[in-house]
PDB file of C-alpha atoms in Angstrom:
ATOM      1  CA  UNK A   1      27.002  42.875  58.366  1.00 58.00           C
ATOM      2  CA  UNK A   2      23.450  41.466  58.464  1.00 62.00           C
ATOM      3  CA  UNK A   3      22.201  44.263  56.270  1.00 64.00           C
ATOM      4  CA  UNK A   4      24.983  43.699  53.739  1.00 60.00           C
ATOM      5  CA  UNK A   5      24.163  39.972  53.667  1.00 59.00           C
ATOM      6  CA  UNK A   6      20.468  40.709  53.045  1.00 64.00           C
ATOM      7  CA  UNK A   7      21.322  43.071  50.202  1.00 65.00           C
ATOM      8  CA  UNK A   8      23.671  40.509  48.680  1.00 67.00           C
ATOM      9  CA  UNK A   9      21.059  37.744  48.966  1.00 67.00           C
ATOM     10  CA  UNK A  10      18.429  39.941  47.278  1.00 67.00           C
ATOM     11  CA  UNK A  11      20.885  40.863  44.531  1.00 67.00           C
ATOM     12  CA  UNK A  12      21.843  37.236  43.838  1.00 67.00           C
ATOM     13  CA  UNK A  13      18.174  36.201  43.801  1.00 72.00           C
ATOM     14  CA  UNK A  14      17.520  38.913  41.194  1.00 69.00           C
ATOM     15  CA  UNK A  15      20.511  37.705  39.145  1.00 69.00           C
ATOM     16  CA  UNK A  16      19.226  34.108  39.269  1.00 78.00           C
ATOM     17  CA  UNK A  17      15.766  35.243  38.131  1.00 80.00           C
ATOM     18  CA  UNK A  18      17.265  37.252  35.277  1.00 77.00           C
ATOM     19  CA  UNK A  19      19.419  34.276  34.276  1.00 80.00           C
ATOM     20  CA  UNK A  20      16.359  32.030  34.158  1.00 83.00           C
ATOM     21  CA  UNK A  21      14.445  34.636  32.112  1.00 79.00           C
ATOM     22  CA  UNK A  22      17.403  34.949  29.727  1.00 78.00           C
ATOM     23  CA  UNK A  23      17.455  31.168  29.251  1.00 83.00           C
ATOM     24  CA  UNK A  24      13.727  31.135  28.447  1.00 83.00           C
ATOM     25  CA  UNK A  25      14.155  33.999  25.984  1.00 81.00           C
ATOM     26  CA  UNK A  26      17.061  32.251  24.288  1.00 80.00           C
ATOM     27  CA  UNK A  27      14.996  29.055  23.989  1.00 82.00           C
ATOM     28  CA  UNK A  28      12.211  31.051  22.317  1.00 79.00           C
ATOM     29  CA  UNK A  29      14.706  32.644  19.934  1.00 76.00           C
ATOM     30  CA  UNK A  30      16.166  29.227  19.029  1.00 79.00           C
ATOM     31  CA  UNK A  31      12.660  27.967  18.309  1.00 77.00           C
ATOM     32  CA  UNK A  32      12.028  31.024  16.125  1.00 72.00           C
ATOM     33  CA  UNK A  33      15.230  30.438  14.172  1.00 70.00           C
ATOM     34  CA  UNK A  34      14.298  26.795  13.642  1.00 75.00           C
ATOM     35  CA  UNK A  35      10.842  27.828  12.463  1.00 70.00           C
ATOM     36  CA  UNK A  36      12.312  30.528  10.209  1.00 65.00           C
ATOM     37  CA  UNK A  37      14.198  27.863   8.266  1.00 65.00           C
ATOM     38  CA  UNK A  38      10.872  26.877   6.721  1.00 57.00           C
ATOM     39  CA  UNK A  39      10.274  30.358   5.310  1.00 54.00           C
ATOM     40  CA  UNK A  40       9.711  30.610   1.575  1.00 50.00           C
ATOM     41  CA  UNK A  41      12.516  31.624  -0.731  1.00 49.00           C
ATOM     42  CA  UNK A  42      13.515  35.292  -0.935  1.00 47.00           C
ATOM     43  CA  UNK A  43      11.776  35.661  -4.301  1.00 47.00           C
ATOM     44  CA  UNK A  44       8.419  34.970  -2.694  1.00 47.00           C
ATOM     45  CA  UNK A  45       9.229  37.351   0.163  1.00 48.00           C
ATOM     46  CA  UNK A  46      10.049  40.133  -2.289  1.00 48.00           C
ATOM     47  CA  UNK A  47       6.559  39.848  -3.758  1.00 52.00           C
ATOM     48  CA  UNK A  48       4.865  39.618  -0.348  1.00 50.00           C
ATOM     49  CA  UNK A  49       6.497  42.649   1.311  1.00 47.00           C
ATOM     50  CA  UNK A  50       5.257  45.347  -1.126  1.00 51.00           C
ATOM     51  CA  UNK A  51       1.719  43.969  -0.882  1.00 51.00           C
ATOM     52  CA  UNK A  52       1.866  44.167   2.910  1.00 47.00           C
ATOM     53  CA  UNK A  53       3.241  47.719   2.741  1.00 48.00           C
ATOM     54  CA  UNK A  54       0.432  48.795   0.419  1.00 50.00           C
ATOM     55  CA  UNK A  55      -2.181  47.508   2.840  1.00 46.00           C
ATOM     56  CA  UNK A  56      -0.816  49.746   5.607  1.00 44.00           C
ATOM     57  CA  UNK A  57      -0.295  52.771   3.359  1.00 46.00           C
ATOM     58  CA  UNK A  58      -2.148  55.976   4.180  1.00 46.00           C
ATOM     59  CA  UNK A  59      -1.914  57.152   0.571  1.00 44.00           C
ATOM     60  CA  UNK A  60      -4.660  56.890  -2.021  1.00 45.00           C
ATOM     61  CA  UNK A  61      -5.297  53.288  -2.996  1.00 47.00           C
ATOM     62  CA  UNK A  62      -3.645  52.190  -6.209  1.00 50.00           C
ATOM     63  CA  UNK A  63      -5.317  50.005  -8.740  1.00 50.00           C
ATOM     64  CA  UNK A  64      -4.167  46.447  -8.293  1.00 49.00           C
ATOM     65  CA  UNK A  65      -4.457  43.818 -10.961  1.00 49.00           C
ATOM     66  CA  UNK A  66      -7.325  41.433 -10.437  1.00 49.00           C
ATOM     67  CA  UNK A  67      -6.285  37.971  -9.280  1.00 49.00           C
ATOM     68  CA  UNK A  68      -8.362  35.274 -10.901  1.00 50.00           C
ATOM     69  CA  UNK A  69      -9.389  32.079  -9.223  1.00 50.00           C
ATOM     70  CA  UNK A  70      -8.653  33.105  -5.616  1.00 53.00           C
ATOM     71  CA  UNK A  71     -11.950  33.983  -4.038  1.00 54.00           C
ATOM     72  CA  UNK A  72     -11.740  34.134  -0.245  1.00 54.00           C
ATOM     73  CA  UNK A  73     -14.743  33.354   1.875  1.00 58.00           C
ATOM     74  CA  UNK A  74     -15.155  34.419   5.481  1.00 60.00           C
ATOM     75  CA  UNK A  75     -13.831  31.670   7.734  1.00 60.00           C
ATOM     76  CA  UNK A  76     -11.823  29.985   4.995  1.00 58.00           C
ATOM     77  CA  UNK A  77      -8.348  28.962   6.205  1.00 61.00           C
ATOM     78  CA  UNK A  78      -5.400  30.865   4.797  1.00 57.00           C
ATOM     79  CA  UNK A  79      -3.286  28.867   2.404  1.00 61.00           C
ATOM     80  CA  UNK A  80       0.167  29.372   3.940  1.00 64.00           C
ATOM     81  CA  UNK A  81       1.160  30.543   7.398  1.00 62.00           C
ATOM     82  CA  UNK A  82       4.665  31.785   8.145  1.00 68.00           C
ATOM     83  CA  UNK A  83       4.872  30.651  11.757  1.00 68.00           C
ATOM     84  CA  UNK A  84       8.570  31.468  12.152  1.00 80.00           C
ATOM     85  CA  UNK A  85       8.030  35.198  11.839  1.00 82.00           C
ATOM     86  CA  UNK A  86       5.334  35.273  14.518  1.00 83.00           C
ATOM     87  CA  UNK A  87       7.449  33.203  16.914  1.00 86.00           C
ATOM     88  CA  UNK A  88      10.390  35.518  16.296  1.00 87.00           C
ATOM     89  CA  UNK A  89       8.237  38.585  16.987  1.00 86.00           C
ATOM     90  CA  UNK A  90       6.955  36.997  20.185  1.00 87.00           C
ATOM     91  CA  UNK A  91      10.483  36.188  21.362  1.00 88.00           C
ATOM     92  CA  UNK A  92      11.674  39.726  20.702  1.00 89.00           C
ATOM     93  CA  UNK A  93       8.675  41.146  22.562  1.00 88.00           C
ATOM     94  CA  UNK A  94       9.372  38.882  25.548  1.00 90.00           C
ATOM     95  CA  UNK A  95      12.749  40.594  26.015  1.00 91.00           C
ATOM     96  CA  UNK A  96      10.777  43.483  27.537  1.00 91.00           C
ATOM     97  CA  UNK A  97       9.686  41.164  30.363  1.00 91.00           C
ATOM     98  CA  UNK A  98      13.375  40.941  31.282  1.00 91.00           C
ATOM     99  CA  UNK A  99      13.367  44.724  31.572  1.00 92.00           C
ATOM    100  CA  UNK A 100      10.382  44.494  33.918  1.00 92.00           C
ATOM    101  CA  UNK A 101      12.225  41.943  36.058  1.00 92.00           C
ATOM    102  CA  UNK A 102      15.274  44.184  36.173  1.00 94.00           C
ATOM    103  CA  UNK A 103      13.068  47.114  37.188  1.00 93.00           C
ATOM    104  CA  UNK A 104      11.539  45.092  40.018  1.00 94.00           C
ATOM    105  CA  UNK A 105      15.002  44.144  41.242  1.00 94.00           C
ATOM    106  CA  UNK A 106      16.157  47.754  41.191  1.00 95.00           C
ATOM    107  CA  UNK A 107      12.954  48.857  42.920  1.00 94.00           C
ATOM    108  CA  UNK A 108      13.465  46.539  45.876  1.00 94.00           C
ATOM    109  CA  UNK A 109      17.195  47.299  46.002  1.00 95.00           C
ATOM    110  CA  UNK A 110      16.294  50.989  46.310  1.00 94.00           C
ATOM    111  CA  UNK A 111      13.788  50.099  49.040  1.00 95.00           C
ATOM    112  CA  UNK A 112      16.475  48.301  51.045  1.00 95.00           C
ATOM    113  CA  UNK A 113      18.921  51.187  50.620  1.00 95.00           C
ATOM    114  CA  UNK A 114      16.267  53.764  51.529  1.00 94.00           C
ATOM    115  CA  UNK A 115      15.236  51.843  54.655  1.00 94.00           C
ATOM    116  CA  UNK A 116      18.887  51.515  55.667  1.00 94.00           C
ATOM    117  CA  UNK A 117      19.417  55.279  55.346  1.00 94.00           C
ATOM    118  CA  UNK A 118      16.182  56.350  57.041  1.00 93.00           C
ATOM    119  CA  UNK A 119      14.405  53.615  59.008  1.00 92.00           C
ATOM    120  CA  UNK A 120      11.638  55.964  60.161  1.00 94.00           C
ATOM    121  CA  UNK A 121      10.374  56.271  56.558  1.00 93.00           C
ATOM    122  CA  UNK A 122       9.900  52.516  56.249  1.00 92.00           C
ATOM    123  CA  UNK A 123       6.101  52.582  55.791  1.00 93.00           C
ATOM    124  CA  UNK A 124       6.136  55.381  53.208  1.00 94.00           C
ATOM    125  CA  UNK A 125       8.940  53.786  51.230  1.00 93.00           C
ATOM    126  CA  UNK A 126       7.144  50.447  51.212  1.00 93.00           C
ATOM    127  CA  UNK A 127       3.952  52.110  49.958  1.00 95.00           C
ATOM    128  CA  UNK A 128       5.838  53.770  47.111  1.00 94.00           C
ATOM    129  CA  UNK A 129       7.525  50.464  46.332  1.00 95.00           C
ATOM    130  CA  UNK A 130       4.181  48.682  46.055  1.00 94.00           C
ATOM    131  CA  UNK A 131       2.855  51.400  43.728  1.00 96.00           C
ATOM    132  CA  UNK A 132       5.928  51.018  41.516  1.00 94.00           C
ATOM    133  CA  UNK A 133       5.588  47.250  41.657  1.00 95.00           C
ATOM    134  CA  UNK A 134       1.997  47.560  40.441  1.00 95.00           C
ATOM    135  CA  UNK A 135       3.074  49.659  37.465  1.00 95.00           C
ATOM    136  CA  UNK A 136       5.840  47.205  36.563  1.00 94.00           C
ATOM    137  CA  UNK A 137       3.532  44.202  36.822  1.00 94.00           C
ATOM    138  CA  UNK A 138       0.974  45.977  34.636  1.00 95.00           C
ATOM    139  CA  UNK A 139       3.680  46.646  32.052  1.00 94.00           C
ATOM    140  CA  UNK A 140       4.782  42.997  32.155  1.00 93.00           C
ATOM    141  CA  UNK A 141       1.188  41.794  31.657  1.00 95.00           C
ATOM    142  CA  UNK A 142       0.708  44.145  28.695  1.00 94.00           C
ATOM    143  CA  UNK A 143       3.974  42.931  27.154  1.00 92.00           C
ATOM    144  CA  UNK A 144       2.908  39.292  27.571  1.00 93.00           C
ATOM    145  CA  UNK A 145      -0.466  40.046  25.955  1.00 93.00           C
ATOM    146  CA  UNK A 146       1.211  41.765  23.006  1.00 92.00           C
ATOM    147  CA  UNK A 147       3.643  38.848  22.683  1.00 90.00           C
ATOM    148  CA  UNK A 148       0.687  36.457  22.606  1.00 90.00           C
ATOM    149  CA  UNK A 149      -0.972  38.537  19.900  1.00 89.00           C
ATOM    150  CA  UNK A 150       2.249  38.452  17.888  1.00 85.00           C
ATOM    151  CA  UNK A 151       2.582  34.703  18.384  1.00 85.00           C
ATOM    152  CA  UNK A 152      -0.886  33.902  17.080  1.00 84.00           C
ATOM    153  CA  UNK A 153      -1.030  36.534  14.345  1.00 78.00           C
ATOM    154  CA  UNK A 154      -0.775  35.734  10.671  1.00 66.00           C
TER     155      UNK A 154
END
């Protein structure tokens, strides 16, 4: 009965953590939607998207018409920043942190089950759990760094 109670307590703690993470993610998404309301009209977006696609194209560069009067200097601020898109990208990337939290919960649930089935393997199982925990934390840190890059990108 004690073991079942411990497993239940660990499970409910994981559910509470996931609920809190879901609430944070939803708050970020709401902020992104609010910021996306300030996006330019679709006509402007239609002209911006092909230009962005051409810059990432691996094909031979096409001749583009010269734009007069817009000389950019290094360090000069960009005229318009679409902040809503970067916030939306950051919020979508942060969903992966929820996957990391779920993985950590499953990892420790498997540790509890494994120790209940074979108590003599407790030290080995704990070592493997810590190795898995390290990988999951590394993945979460990388996801947070990528989300930060998306948040502050143009």
